[in-house]
Amino acid sequence: MSTYKVPTMAEMAGKGESPEVLFWVGCAGSFDDRYKAVTQAFVKILNKVGVSFAVLGPEEACTGDPARRAGNEFLFQMQAVANIQVMNGYNIKKVVTACPHCFNTIKNEYPALGGNYEVIHHSQFLQQLINEGKVALKGGGEFKGKKITFHDSCYLGRGNNVYEAPREVIKALDVELVEMKRCKTKGLCCGAGGAQMFKEPEPGRKDINVERTEEALATGASAIAVGCPFCLTMMTDGVKNKEKEAEVKVYDLAEMIAKDMGI
Amino acid sequence: MSFLPQIIFLIILIASGFFLIKRVKFLRRNILLGTAEIRNDQPEKRWKTMLLVAFGQQKMFKRFIPAFLHLFVYVGFLVINLEVLEFVLDGIFGTHRLFAPYLGGAYVAAMNFFEFLAVMVLISCLIFLIRRNVVKVPRFTKPEMKGWPALDGNLILCIEIVLMMAILKMNAADQILASRGVEHYVVVGNLFFSGLLHPIFENMSSSFLIFVERAAWWFHIVGILAFAIYVTYSKHLHIFLAFPNTWYSNLNPKGEMENMPVVTNEVNMMLGIPTDAPADPPAEIGRFGAKDINDLSWINVMNAYSCTECGRCTSECPANLTGKKLSPRKIMMDVRDRAEEVGKSLDTGGKGFEDGKSLLGDYISKEELNACTSCNACVEACPVNIDPLAIILEMRRYVAMEESGTPPQWNAMFQNMETSFAPWKFSPQDRFNWAEKVKEEEIPN
């Protein structure tokens, strides 16, 4: 029996190897207690499937997305240029990430600063693995036949027109996918985008995540699936606010797949 | 026959033409108060976008009922304007129904179609008035709609209703006169909708009917000319600007924020990376971000003039939905109002941009800017591809980089990013700790 491997780019370069894909973990995936579980689940899937991957480990830094959205272009570009130097230094061609904000920034905003990579979101990566038959789903796991709703992340959906990949991943679990009233192009934000994650909301009648959670609960789903660390936090807080945490769970797509694979 | 009506008509036509040109120049100049930006790439995609979104009304159909009603008003506007061509030529040459003899049966069919559209426009506008004033659809009753914007919307609907009624009244009187063999009037054939009005006019004398017909004719054509001028003062400019506005749509992925090359040069210099920037920088470095409309791109300002205040953006905005002050529609109205203010001031020898006011602060508050989640719901919702988010983000750049006026929690986030390379205060050495646990786990078979 072997243990899971998490090679870094530095280790691989030391051995003169280069992986097929860089797994960009992101700050939430590295530091947020809840999202670390998602990172671990995704790494387990990569191991199990035998994907040649590596992470940057301590060499990774924030993409700069929240700084840019909060208006601090200098800080964003400092972060971006430093990251691009590291990635270009390793001659990276392909990046996968579980964070739509990192995904959007590296894919769309790094090219203007000299960073050109093929970037995909982990929902797309998982969909590919499932379609290729590399992920063998048991389909009899804890989700079988249950109602699951998917919350579209703005930077995945409207931001980059990725609507179907996460839904295909969920459907592969043999569950009943139920849509919220506002979904896909009309999906309602969780409230954390545009650097809102890092400050209190402006005065208003209600918090956005509560509004969104009410909509998710109205579907009668037993689990809310997300594909974004900020959405995961916001929806989890929303469910707690509605005191439904015993009945309704919030999961990332990778966690659901890993659970089904029994890893 | 007196040439007086023809002369009066020509004077009105030329005068309104002159005034219209003056107004168009004013609007063009105001739009160009924005900074230069070239967005001519992918022309094929741009024409396609314009055809689908503006001409084809594609995004209107995200909401079916108003889209359907709007389609009648839109098609009515396009098609009935063909008839206006005949109106103008009749006015100039002193003829009556100039095209009728040439088109024969097709003319009757065309007139019936125009009348059908006129009736549908009339009904649609009535329903729109009810939606605004009786049902009070929430997006029409938001704070930014108080006063002139609400009146403007109602006025346009009322003008359209009155103009359509004039067409029907004119055709009815005209055909009764023609059937009585009154000189100058030609029998067109059976006109269904105006025919329904015949009972009202049948017992009236021919001389009075001539008066009714002429009055309706003059009212309609002068009304249309006046309306064309009114449009330049109103939110109704979208009928023209929707076309260039969609042509100049942002074709990049919506999530992408435009790069600031000025900053790139400075960052590269700080990091000792060679740049392609000129050795001697320009004498005057512009502002970072946008404080006023002359910091925005002309496309942003054209966006503002293209806005017809339908409020679909605001009704989809998560911040607005949950009671925050931000309303994307208000952002667009503010940009337009400020452009108008500066434009008028410049034309009257006023201080223009130096009037002590600016878009930021006097029109748009930081509270509004800070409430945005950059979710792109407003951009997605806009039927004519207006981008309020681009303006919000440019203004945030000004607040952050020129004023250092971001909320304290964001400043803390900036600090964390500078020192820990993450938005939270964690040690960068701990970034890879998450892997320790998983590395110890055994892979099950």
PDB file of N, CA and C in Angstrom, chain A residues 1-4 8 27 30-31 36 40 44 48 55 60 62 68-69 71-73 75 77 79 81 85 104 108-109 154-155 158-159 182 186 189 193-196 198-200 202 204-206 208, chain B residues 253-257 259-260 263-264 271 273 316 321-324 370-377 380 396-397 400-401 409-410 414 417-418 421 423 426 431-432 434 438-439 441-445:
ATOM      1  N   MET A   1       0.851  -1.198   0.000  1.00  0.00           N
ATOM      2  CA  MET A   1       0.000   0.000   0.000  1.00  0.00           C
ATOM      3  C   MET A   1       0.882   1.240   0.000  1.00  0.00           C
ATOM      4  N   SER A   2       0.528   2.166  -0.876  1.00  0.00           N
ATOM      5  CA  SER A   2       1.310   3.408  -0.904  1.00  0.00           C
ATOM      6  C   SER A   2       0.462   4.563  -0.397  1.00  0.00           C
ATOM      7  N   THR A   3       1.105   5.651  -0.076  1.00  0.00           N
ATOM      8  CA  THR A   3       0.383   6.829   0.421  1.00  0.00           C
ATOM      9  C   THR A   3       0.234   7.829  -0.721  1.00  0.00           C
ATOM     10  N   TYR A   4      -0.668   8.792  -0.443  1.00  0.00           N
ATOM     11  CA  TYR A   4      -0.895   9.837  -1.462  1.00  0.00           C
ATOM     12  C   TYR A   4       0.367  10.668  -1.626  1.00  0.00           C
ATOM     13  N   THR A   8       5.892  18.745  -5.415  1.00  0.00           N
ATOM     14  CA  THR A   8       5.952  20.170  -5.751  1.00  0.00           C
ATOM     15  C   THR A   8       6.717  20.316  -7.062  1.00  0.00           C
ATOM     16  N   CYS A  27      -5.279  30.482  -2.190  1.00  0.00           N
ATOM     17  CA  CYS A  27      -5.133  30.806  -0.763  1.00  0.00           C
ATOM     18  C   CYS A  27      -6.157  30.084   0.098  1.00  0.00           C
ATOM     19  N   SER A  30      -5.340  26.562   0.504  1.00  0.00           N
ATOM     20  CA  SER A  30      -4.156  26.328   1.327  1.00  0.00           C
ATOM     21  C   SER A  30      -4.396  26.612   2.812  1.00  0.00           C
ATOM     22  N   PHE A  31      -5.217  27.629   3.080  1.00  0.00           N
ATOM     23  CA  PHE A  31      -5.333  28.101   4.469  1.00  0.00           C
ATOM     24  C   PHE A  31      -6.711  27.918   5.114  1.00  0.00           C
ATOM     25  N   LYS A  36      -9.483  23.369   2.763  1.00  0.00           N
ATOM     26  CA  LYS A  36      -8.345  22.440   2.716  1.00  0.00           C
ATOM     27  C   LYS A  36      -8.845  21.025   2.429  1.00  0.00           C
ATOM     28  N   GLN A  40      -7.575  18.530  -0.461  1.00  0.00           N
ATOM     29  CA  GLN A  40      -7.152  17.151  -0.184  1.00  0.00           C
ATOM     30  C   GLN A  40      -7.950  16.155  -1.015  1.00  0.00           C
ATOM     31  N   LYS A  44      -6.439  13.629  -3.807  1.00  0.00           N
ATOM     32  CA  LYS A  44      -6.674  12.183  -3.733  1.00  0.00           C
ATOM     33  C   LYS A  44      -7.187  11.649  -5.062  1.00  0.00           C
ATOM     34  N   LYS A  48      -5.442   8.882  -7.312  1.00  0.00           N
ATOM     35  CA  LYS A  48      -6.157   7.643  -7.626  1.00  0.00           C
ATOM     36  C   LYS A  48      -6.213   7.406  -9.130  1.00  0.00           C
ATOM     37  N   VAL A  55       2.222  20.691  -7.414  1.00  0.00           N
ATOM     38  CA  VAL A  55       1.752  21.973  -6.883  1.00  0.00           C
ATOM     39  C   VAL A  55       2.977  22.875  -6.714  1.00  0.00           C
ATOM     40  N   GLU A  60       3.771  29.286  -4.176  1.00  0.00           N
ATOM     41  CA  GLU A  60       2.543  29.881  -4.701  1.00  0.00           C
ATOM     42  C   GLU A  60       2.204  31.128  -3.890  1.00  0.00           C
ATOM     43  N   CYS A  62      -0.947  34.500  -3.661  1.00  0.00           N
ATOM     44  CA  CYS A  62      -2.289  34.922  -4.105  1.00  0.00           C
ATOM     45  C   CYS A  62      -2.200  35.455  -5.533  1.00  0.00           C
ATOM     46  N   ARG A  68      -7.132  43.427  -7.099  1.00  0.00           N
ATOM     47  CA  ARG A  68      -7.544  44.097  -8.343  1.00  0.00           C
ATOM     48  C   ARG A  68      -8.999  44.548  -8.249  1.00  0.00           C
ATOM     49  N   ARG A  69      -9.880  43.653  -7.778  1.00  0.00           N
ATOM     50  CA  ARG A  69     -11.308  44.007  -7.682  1.00  0.00           C
ATOM     51  C   ARG A  69     -11.562  45.105  -6.658  1.00  0.00           C
ATOM     52  N   GLY A  71      -9.598  47.532  -6.378  1.00  0.00           N
ATOM     53  CA  GLY A  71      -9.056  48.760  -6.977  1.00  0.00           C
ATOM     54  C   GLY A  71      -7.555  48.903  -6.918  1.00  0.00           C
ATOM     55  N   ASN A  72      -6.879  48.005  -6.196  1.00  0.00           N
ATOM     56  CA  ASN A  72      -5.427  48.150  -6.018  1.00  0.00           C
ATOM     57  C   ASN A  72      -4.668  47.431  -7.132  1.00  0.00           C
ATOM     58  N   GLU A  73      -4.567  48.101  -8.269  1.00  0.00           N
ATOM     59  CA  GLU A  73      -3.948  47.510  -9.447  1.00  0.00           C
ATOM     60  C   GLU A  73      -2.463  47.226  -9.241  1.00  0.00           C
ATOM     61  N   LEU A  75      -0.883  46.367  -6.466  1.00  0.00           N
ATOM     62  CA  LEU A  75      -0.699  45.147  -5.689  1.00  0.00           C
ATOM     63  C   LEU A  75      -1.040  43.922  -6.529  1.00  0.00           C
ATOM     64  N   GLN A  77      -0.802  43.590  -9.747  1.00  0.00           N
ATOM     65  CA  GLN A  77       0.231  43.297 -10.750  1.00  0.00           C
ATOM     66  C   GLN A  77       1.527  42.802 -10.102  1.00  0.00           C
ATOM     67  N   GLN A  79       1.665  40.894  -7.465  1.00  0.00           N
ATOM     68  CA  GLN A  79       1.400  39.478  -7.215  1.00  0.00           C
ATOM     69  C   GLN A  79       1.462  38.683  -8.513  1.00  0.00           C
ATOM     70  N   VAL A  81       2.812  39.371 -11.509  1.00  0.00           N
ATOM     71  CA  VAL A  81       4.115  39.275 -12.178  1.00  0.00           C
ATOM     72  C   VAL A  81       5.014  38.272 -11.446  1.00  0.00           C
ATOM     73  N   GLN A  85       6.435  34.845 -13.089  1.00  0.00           N
ATOM     74  CA  GLN A  85       7.872  34.521 -13.149  1.00  0.00           C
ATOM     75  C   GLN A  85       8.126  33.105 -12.659  1.00  0.00           C
ATOM     76  N   ASN A 104     -10.191  32.430 -13.288  1.00  0.00           N
ATOM     77  CA  ASN A 104     -10.455  33.599 -14.135  1.00  0.00           C
ATOM     78  C   ASN A 104      -9.214  34.471 -14.276  1.00  0.00           C
ATOM     79  N   ASN A 108      -7.595  34.641 -17.838  1.00  0.00           N
ATOM     80  CA  ASN A 108      -7.932  35.828 -18.619  1.00  0.00           C
ATOM     81  C   ASN A 108      -7.020  37.033 -18.395  1.00  0.00           C
ATOM     82  N   GLU A 109      -6.427  37.125 -17.218  1.00  0.00           N
ATOM     83  CA  GLU A 109      -5.723  38.357 -16.895  1.00  0.00           C
ATOM     84  C   GLU A 109      -4.201  38.224 -16.881  1.00  0.00           C
ATOM     85  N   CYS A 154     -20.103  33.136  -9.888  1.00  0.00           N
ATOM     86  CA  CYS A 154     -20.123  34.179 -10.925  1.00  0.00           C
ATOM     87  C   CYS A 154     -18.928  34.090 -11.863  1.00  0.00           C
ATOM     88  N   TYR A 155     -17.744  33.821 -11.295  1.00  0.00           N
ATOM     89  CA  TYR A 155     -16.544  33.844 -12.115  1.00  0.00           C
ATOM     90  C   TYR A 155     -16.380  32.576 -12.945  1.00  0.00           C
ATOM     91  N   ARG A 158     -21.197  33.263 -15.385  1.00  0.00           N
ATOM     92  CA  ARG A 158     -21.227  34.470 -16.224  1.00  0.00           C
ATOM     93  C   ARG A 158     -19.826  34.925 -16.631  1.00  0.00           C
ATOM     94  N   GLY A 159     -18.889  34.817 -15.708  1.00  0.00           N
ATOM     95  CA  GLY A 159     -17.541  35.305 -15.990  1.00  0.00           C
ATOM     96  C   GLY A 159     -16.857  34.558 -17.114  1.00  0.00           C
ATOM     97  N   ARG A 182     -33.105  31.087  -9.720  1.00  0.00           N
ATOM     98  CA  ARG A 182     -32.121  31.858 -10.474  1.00  0.00           C
ATOM     99  C   ARG A 182     -30.899  30.974 -10.684  1.00  0.00           C
ATOM    100  N   LYS A 186     -28.580  33.528 -15.061  1.00  0.00           N
ATOM    101  CA  LYS A 186     -29.300  34.366 -14.097  1.00  0.00           C
ATOM    102  C   LYS A 186     -28.946  34.042 -12.650  1.00  0.00           C
ATOM    103  N   CYS A 189     -25.374  35.736  -7.173  1.00  0.00           N
ATOM    104  CA  CYS A 189     -24.072  35.714  -6.493  1.00  0.00           C
ATOM    105  C   CYS A 189     -24.231  35.299  -5.029  1.00  0.00           C
ATOM    106  N   GLY A 193     -17.968  37.804  -4.101  1.00  0.00           N
ATOM    107  CA  GLY A 193     -17.097  38.225  -5.207  1.00  0.00           C
ATOM    108  C   GLY A 193     -16.714  39.689  -5.113  1.00  0.00           C
ATOM    109  N   GLY A 194     -15.787  40.086  -5.992  1.00  0.00           N
ATOM    110  CA  GLY A 194     -15.390  41.491  -6.031  1.00  0.00           C
ATOM    111  C   GLY A 194     -14.780  41.965  -4.733  1.00  0.00           C
ATOM    112  N   ALA A 195     -14.047  41.061  -4.061  1.00  0.00           N
ATOM    113  CA  ALA A 195     -13.363  41.337  -2.796  1.00  0.00           C
ATOM    114  C   ALA A 195     -14.318  41.514  -1.609  1.00  0.00           C
ATOM    115  N   GLN A 196     -15.609  41.214  -1.801  1.00  0.00           N
ATOM    116  CA  GLN A 196     -16.559  41.332  -0.676  1.00  0.00           C
ATOM    117  C   GLN A 196     -16.242  40.310   0.414  1.00  0.00           C
ATOM    118  N   PHE A 198     -13.700  39.890   1.879  1.00  0.00           N
ATOM    119  CA  PHE A 198     -12.739  40.407   2.860  1.00  0.00           C
ATOM    120  C   PHE A 198     -13.226  41.646   3.592  1.00  0.00           C
ATOM    121  N   LYS A 199     -14.506  41.928   3.503  1.00  0.00           N
ATOM    122  CA  LYS A 199     -15.052  43.014   4.325  1.00  0.00           C
ATOM    123  C   LYS A 199     -16.520  42.750   4.637  1.00  0.00           C
ATOM    124  N   GLU A 200     -17.017  43.505   5.606  1.00  0.00           N
ATOM    125  CA  GLU A 200     -18.433  43.398   5.943  1.00  0.00           C
ATOM    126  C   GLU A 200     -19.241  44.001   4.785  1.00  0.00           C
ATOM    127  N   GLU A 202     -22.081  46.264   2.835  1.00  0.00           N
ATOM    128  CA  GLU A 202     -22.609  47.611   3.076  1.00  0.00           C
ATOM    129  C   GLU A 202     -23.975  47.468   3.754  1.00  0.00           C
ATOM    130  N   GLY A 204     -27.766  47.238   4.489  1.00  0.00           N
ATOM    131  CA  GLY A 204     -28.869  46.803   3.618  1.00  0.00           C
ATOM    132  C   GLY A 204     -29.907  46.070   4.433  1.00  0.00           C
ATOM    133  N   ARG A 205     -30.883  45.489   3.733  1.00  0.00           N
ATOM    134  CA  ARG A 205     -31.964  44.779   4.425  1.00  0.00           C
ATOM    135  C   ARG A 205     -31.537  43.384   4.846  1.00  0.00           C
ATOM    136  N   LYS A 206     -30.616  42.807   4.097  1.00  0.00           N
ATOM    137  CA  LYS A 206     -30.382  41.382   4.231  1.00  0.00           C
ATOM    138  C   LYS A 206     -28.986  41.071   3.706  1.00  0.00           C
ATOM    139  N   ILE A 208     -26.548  38.906   1.285  1.00  0.00           N
ATOM    140  CA  ILE A 208     -26.782  38.253  -0.010  1.00  0.00           C
ATOM    141  C   ILE A 208     -26.771  36.735   0.143  1.00  0.00           C
TER     142      ILE A 208
ATOM    143  N   PRO B 253     -14.097  37.634 -22.180  1.00  0.00           N
ATOM    144  CA  PRO B 253     -14.885  36.971 -21.134  1.00  0.00           C
ATOM    145  C   PRO B 253     -15.287  38.018 -20.088  1.00  0.00           C
ATOM    146  N   LYS B 254     -16.523  37.908 -19.591  1.00  0.00           N
ATOM    147  CA  LYS B 254     -17.011  38.941 -18.669  1.00  0.00           C
ATOM    148  C   LYS B 254     -16.186  39.039 -17.390  1.00  0.00           C
ATOM    149  N   GLY B 255     -15.574  37.917 -17.004  1.00  0.00           N
ATOM    150  CA  GLY B 255     -14.816  37.928 -15.749  1.00  0.00           C
ATOM    151  C   GLY B 255     -13.535  38.737 -15.823  1.00  0.00           C
ATOM    152  N   GLU B 256     -13.070  38.997 -17.042  1.00  0.00           N
ATOM    153  CA  GLU B 256     -11.767  39.650 -17.200  1.00  0.00           C
ATOM    154  C   GLU B 256     -11.849  41.143 -16.925  1.00  0.00           C
ATOM    155  N   MET B 257     -10.895  41.624 -16.130  1.00  0.00           N
ATOM    156  CA  MET B 257     -10.775  43.062 -15.908  1.00  0.00           C
ATOM    157  C   MET B 257      -9.643  43.561 -16.783  1.00  0.00           C
ATOM    158  N   ASN B 259      -6.456  45.244 -18.281  1.00  0.00           N
ATOM    159  CA  ASN B 259      -5.154  45.534 -17.689  1.00  0.00           C
ATOM    160  C   ASN B 259      -4.857  47.034 -17.760  1.00  0.00           C
ATOM    161  N   MET B 260      -4.031  47.520 -16.813  1.00  0.00           N
ATOM    162  CA  MET B 260      -3.582  48.915 -16.853  1.00  0.00           C
ATOM    163  C   MET B 260      -2.097  48.923 -17.221  1.00  0.00           C
ATOM    164  N   VAL B 263       0.507  50.833 -15.148  1.00  0.00           N
ATOM    165  CA  VAL B 263       0.939  50.188 -13.901  1.00  0.00           C
ATOM    166  C   VAL B 263       1.944  49.085 -14.214  1.00  0.00           C
ATOM    167  N   THR B 264       1.687  48.354 -15.308  1.00  0.00           N
ATOM    168  CA  THR B 264       2.595  47.276 -15.684  1.00  0.00           C
ATOM    169  C   THR B 264       4.024  47.803 -15.852  1.00  0.00           C
ATOM    170  N   LEU B 271      10.506  45.700 -10.341  1.00  0.00           N
ATOM    171  CA  LEU B 271      11.016  44.342 -10.224  1.00  0.00           C
ATOM    172  C   LEU B 271      12.241  44.116 -11.117  1.00  0.00           C
ATOM    173  N   ILE B 273      12.389  44.200 -14.347  1.00  0.00           N
ATOM    174  CA  ILE B 273      12.100  43.455 -15.574  1.00  0.00           C
ATOM    175  C   ILE B 273      12.140  44.441 -16.735  1.00  0.00           C
ATOM    176  N   GLU B 316     -31.604  42.564 -11.113  1.00  0.00           N
ATOM    177  CA  GLU B 316     -30.816  41.319 -10.992  1.00  0.00           C
ATOM    178  C   GLU B 316     -29.620  41.507 -10.068  1.00  0.00           C
ATOM    179  N   LEU B 321     -30.848  43.901  -4.631  1.00  0.00           N
ATOM    180  CA  LEU B 321     -31.902  42.985  -4.176  1.00  0.00           C
ATOM    181  C   LEU B 321     -31.947  42.873  -2.658  1.00  0.00           C
ATOM    182  N   THR B 322     -30.793  43.054  -2.023  1.00  0.00           N
ATOM    183  CA  THR B 322     -30.746  42.881  -0.580  1.00  0.00           C
ATOM    184  C   THR B 322     -30.679  44.239   0.129  1.00  0.00           C
ATOM    185  N   GLY B 323     -31.102  45.283  -0.597  1.00  0.00           N
ATOM    186  CA  GLY B 323     -31.300  46.578   0.063  1.00  0.00           C
ATOM    187  C   GLY B 323     -30.090  47.482   0.170  1.00  0.00           C
ATOM    188  N   LYS B 324     -29.009  47.155  -0.556  1.00  0.00           N
ATOM    189  CA  LYS B 324     -27.871  48.075  -0.542  1.00  0.00           C
ATOM    190  C   LYS B 324     -28.160  49.245  -1.465  1.00  0.00           C
ATOM    191  N   ASN B 370     -18.597  50.309  -3.242  1.00  0.00           N
ATOM    192  CA  ASN B 370     -18.095  49.234  -2.381  1.00  0.00           C
ATOM    193  C   ASN B 370     -19.060  48.056  -2.274  1.00  0.00           C
ATOM    194  N   ALA B 371     -20.333  48.286  -2.620  1.00  0.00           N
ATOM    195  CA  ALA B 371     -21.323  47.217  -2.453  1.00  0.00           C
ATOM    196  C   ALA B 371     -21.300  46.211  -3.605  1.00  0.00           C
ATOM    197  N   CYS B 372     -20.550  46.508  -4.661  1.00  0.00           N
ATOM    198  CA  CYS B 372     -20.595  45.653  -5.857  1.00  0.00           C
ATOM    199  C   CYS B 372     -19.820  44.354  -5.638  1.00  0.00           C
ATOM    200  N   THR B 373     -20.425  43.217  -6.056  1.00  0.00           N
ATOM    201  CA  THR B 373     -19.746  41.926  -5.925  1.00  0.00           C
ATOM    202  C   THR B 373     -19.076  41.531  -7.244  1.00  0.00           C
ATOM    203  N   SER B 374     -19.114  42.407  -8.226  1.00  0.00           N
ATOM    204  CA  SER B 374     -18.540  42.168  -9.561  1.00  0.00           C
ATOM    205  C   SER B 374     -19.069  40.874 -10.178  1.00  0.00           C
ATOM    206  N   CYS B 375     -20.345  40.578  -9.919  1.00  0.00           N
ATOM    207  CA  CYS B 375     -20.897  39.286 -10.331  1.00  0.00           C
ATOM    208  C   CYS B 375     -21.337  39.264 -11.788  1.00  0.00           C
ATOM    209  N   ASN B 376     -21.388  40.452 -12.434  1.00  0.00           N
ATOM    210  CA  ASN B 376     -21.750  40.543 -13.849  1.00  0.00           C
ATOM    211  C   ASN B 376     -23.226  40.284 -14.138  1.00  0.00           C
ATOM    212  N   ALA B 377     -24.062  40.239 -13.100  1.00  0.00           N
ATOM    213  CA  ALA B 377     -25.500  40.026 -13.353  1.00  0.00           C
ATOM    214  C   ALA B 377     -26.066  41.203 -14.139  1.00  0.00           C
ATOM    215  N   GLU B 380     -24.965  40.962 -17.788  1.00  0.00           N
ATOM    216  CA  GLU B 380     -25.706  39.884 -18.444  1.00  0.00           C
ATOM    217  C   GLU B 380     -27.149  40.323 -18.729  1.00  0.00           C
ATOM    218  N   ARG B 396     -13.401  52.327  -8.520  1.00  0.00           N
ATOM    219  CA  ARG B 396     -12.737  51.719  -7.357  1.00  0.00           C
ATOM    220  C   ARG B 396     -11.219  51.895  -7.468  1.00  0.00           C
ATOM    221  N   ARG B 397     -10.728  51.821  -8.699  1.00  0.00           N
ATOM    222  CA  ARG B 397      -9.288  52.005  -8.900  1.00  0.00           C
ATOM    223  C   ARG B 397      -8.870  53.409  -8.472  1.00  0.00           C
ATOM    224  N   ALA B 400      -8.899  53.571  -4.655  1.00  0.00           N
ATOM    225  CA  ALA B 400      -7.802  52.830  -4.018  1.00  0.00           C
ATOM    226  C   ALA B 400      -6.447  53.474  -4.292  1.00  0.00           C
ATOM    227  N   MET B 401      -6.196  53.860  -5.535  1.00  0.00           N
ATOM    228  CA  MET B 401      -4.827  54.262  -5.888  1.00  0.00           C
ATOM    229  C   MET B 401      -4.570  55.754  -5.780  1.00  0.00           C
ATOM    230  N   GLN B 409     -11.087  47.339   6.112  1.00  0.00           N
ATOM    231  CA  GLN B 409     -10.919  45.885   6.003  1.00  0.00           C
ATOM    232  C   GLN B 409     -10.218  45.497   4.693  1.00  0.00           C
ATOM    233  N   TRP B 410     -10.454  46.291   3.678  1.00  0.00           N
ATOM    234  CA  TRP B 410      -9.725  46.030   2.428  1.00  0.00           C
ATOM    235  C   TRP B 410      -8.258  46.430   2.572  1.00  0.00           C
ATOM    236  N   PHE B 414      -5.076  44.151   1.812  1.00  0.00           N
ATOM    237  CA  PHE B 414      -3.913  44.532   0.993  1.00  0.00           C
ATOM    238  C   PHE B 414      -2.616  44.250   1.755  1.00  0.00           C
ATOM    239  N   MET B 417      -1.737  40.692   1.897  1.00  0.00           N
ATOM    240  CA  MET B 417      -1.246  40.206   0.612  1.00  0.00           C
ATOM    241  C   MET B 417       0.216  40.623   0.394  1.00  0.00           C
ATOM    242  N   GLU B 418       0.519  41.839   0.848  1.00  0.00           N
ATOM    243  CA  GLU B 418       1.894  42.317   0.696  1.00  0.00           C
ATOM    244  C   GLU B 418       2.870  41.534   1.560  1.00  0.00           C
ATOM    245  N   PHE B 421       1.433  37.229   1.213  1.00  0.00           N
ATOM    246  CA  PHE B 421       1.077  36.739  -0.122  1.00  0.00           C
ATOM    247  C   PHE B 421      -0.245  35.978  -0.134  1.00  0.00           C
ATOM    248  N   PRO B 423      -4.634  36.872   1.109  1.00  0.00           N
ATOM    249  CA  PRO B 423      -5.493  37.925   1.655  1.00  0.00           C
ATOM    250  C   PRO B 423      -5.737  37.798   3.161  1.00  0.00           C
ATOM    251  N   PHE B 426      -1.816  34.713   7.285  1.00  0.00           N
ATOM    252  CA  PHE B 426      -1.196  33.422   7.607  1.00  0.00           C
ATOM    253  C   PHE B 426       0.262  33.512   7.211  1.00  0.00           C
ATOM    254  N   ARG B 431       1.825  27.639   3.930  1.00  0.00           N
ATOM    255  CA  ARG B 431       0.954  27.482   2.776  1.00  0.00           C
ATOM    256  C   ARG B 431       0.808  26.022   2.330  1.00  0.00           C
ATOM    257  N   PHE B 432       1.833  25.248   2.555  1.00  0.00           N
ATOM    258  CA  PHE B 432       1.817  23.873   2.050  1.00  0.00           C
ATOM    259  C   PHE B 432       1.464  22.857   3.132  1.00  0.00           C
ATOM    260  N   TRP B 434      -1.268  21.960   4.339  1.00  0.00           N
ATOM    261  CA  TRP B 434      -2.447  21.127   4.077  1.00  0.00           C
ATOM    262  C   TRP B 434      -2.067  19.738   3.561  1.00  0.00           C
ATOM    263  N   VAL B 438      -2.573  14.550   4.186  1.00  0.00           N
ATOM    264  CA  VAL B 438      -2.953  13.677   3.069  1.00  0.00           C
ATOM    265  C   VAL B 438      -1.765  12.792   2.639  1.00  0.00           C
ATOM    266  N   LYS B 439      -0.566  13.294   2.831  1.00  0.00           N
ATOM    267  CA  LYS B 439       0.610  12.524   2.435  1.00  0.00           C
ATOM    268  C   LYS B 439       0.792  11.273   3.303  1.00  0.00           C
ATOM    269  N   GLU B 441      -1.790   9.529   4.489  1.00  0.00           N
ATOM    270  CA  GLU B 441      -2.901   8.590   4.270  1.00  0.00           C
ATOM    271  C   GLU B 441      -2.550   7.571   3.199  1.00  0.00           C
ATOM    272  N   GLU B 442      -3.026   6.368   3.422  1.00  0.00           N
ATOM    273  CA  GLU B 442      -2.784   5.337   2.410  1.00  0.00           C
ATOM    274  C   GLU B 442      -3.874   5.343   1.359  1.00  0.00           C
ATOM    275  N   ILE B 443      -3.504   5.065   0.150  1.00  0.00           N
ATOM    276  CA  ILE B 443      -4.490   5.031  -0.941  1.00  0.00           C
ATOM    277  C   ILE B 443      -5.221   3.698  -0.876  1.00  0.00           C
ATOM    278  N   PRO B 444      -6.533   3.713  -0.677  1.00  0.00           N
ATOM    279  CA  PRO B 444      -7.265   2.439  -0.648  1.00  0.00           C
ATOM    280  C   PRO B 444      -7.352   1.835  -2.059  1.00  0.00           C
ATOM    281  N   ASN B 445      -7.513   0.520  -2.098  1.00  0.00           N
ATOM    282  CA  ASN B 445      -7.593  -0.117  -3.419  1.00  0.00           C
ATOM    283  C   ASN B 445      -8.971   0.044  -4.042  1.00  0.00           C
TER     284      ASN B 445
END
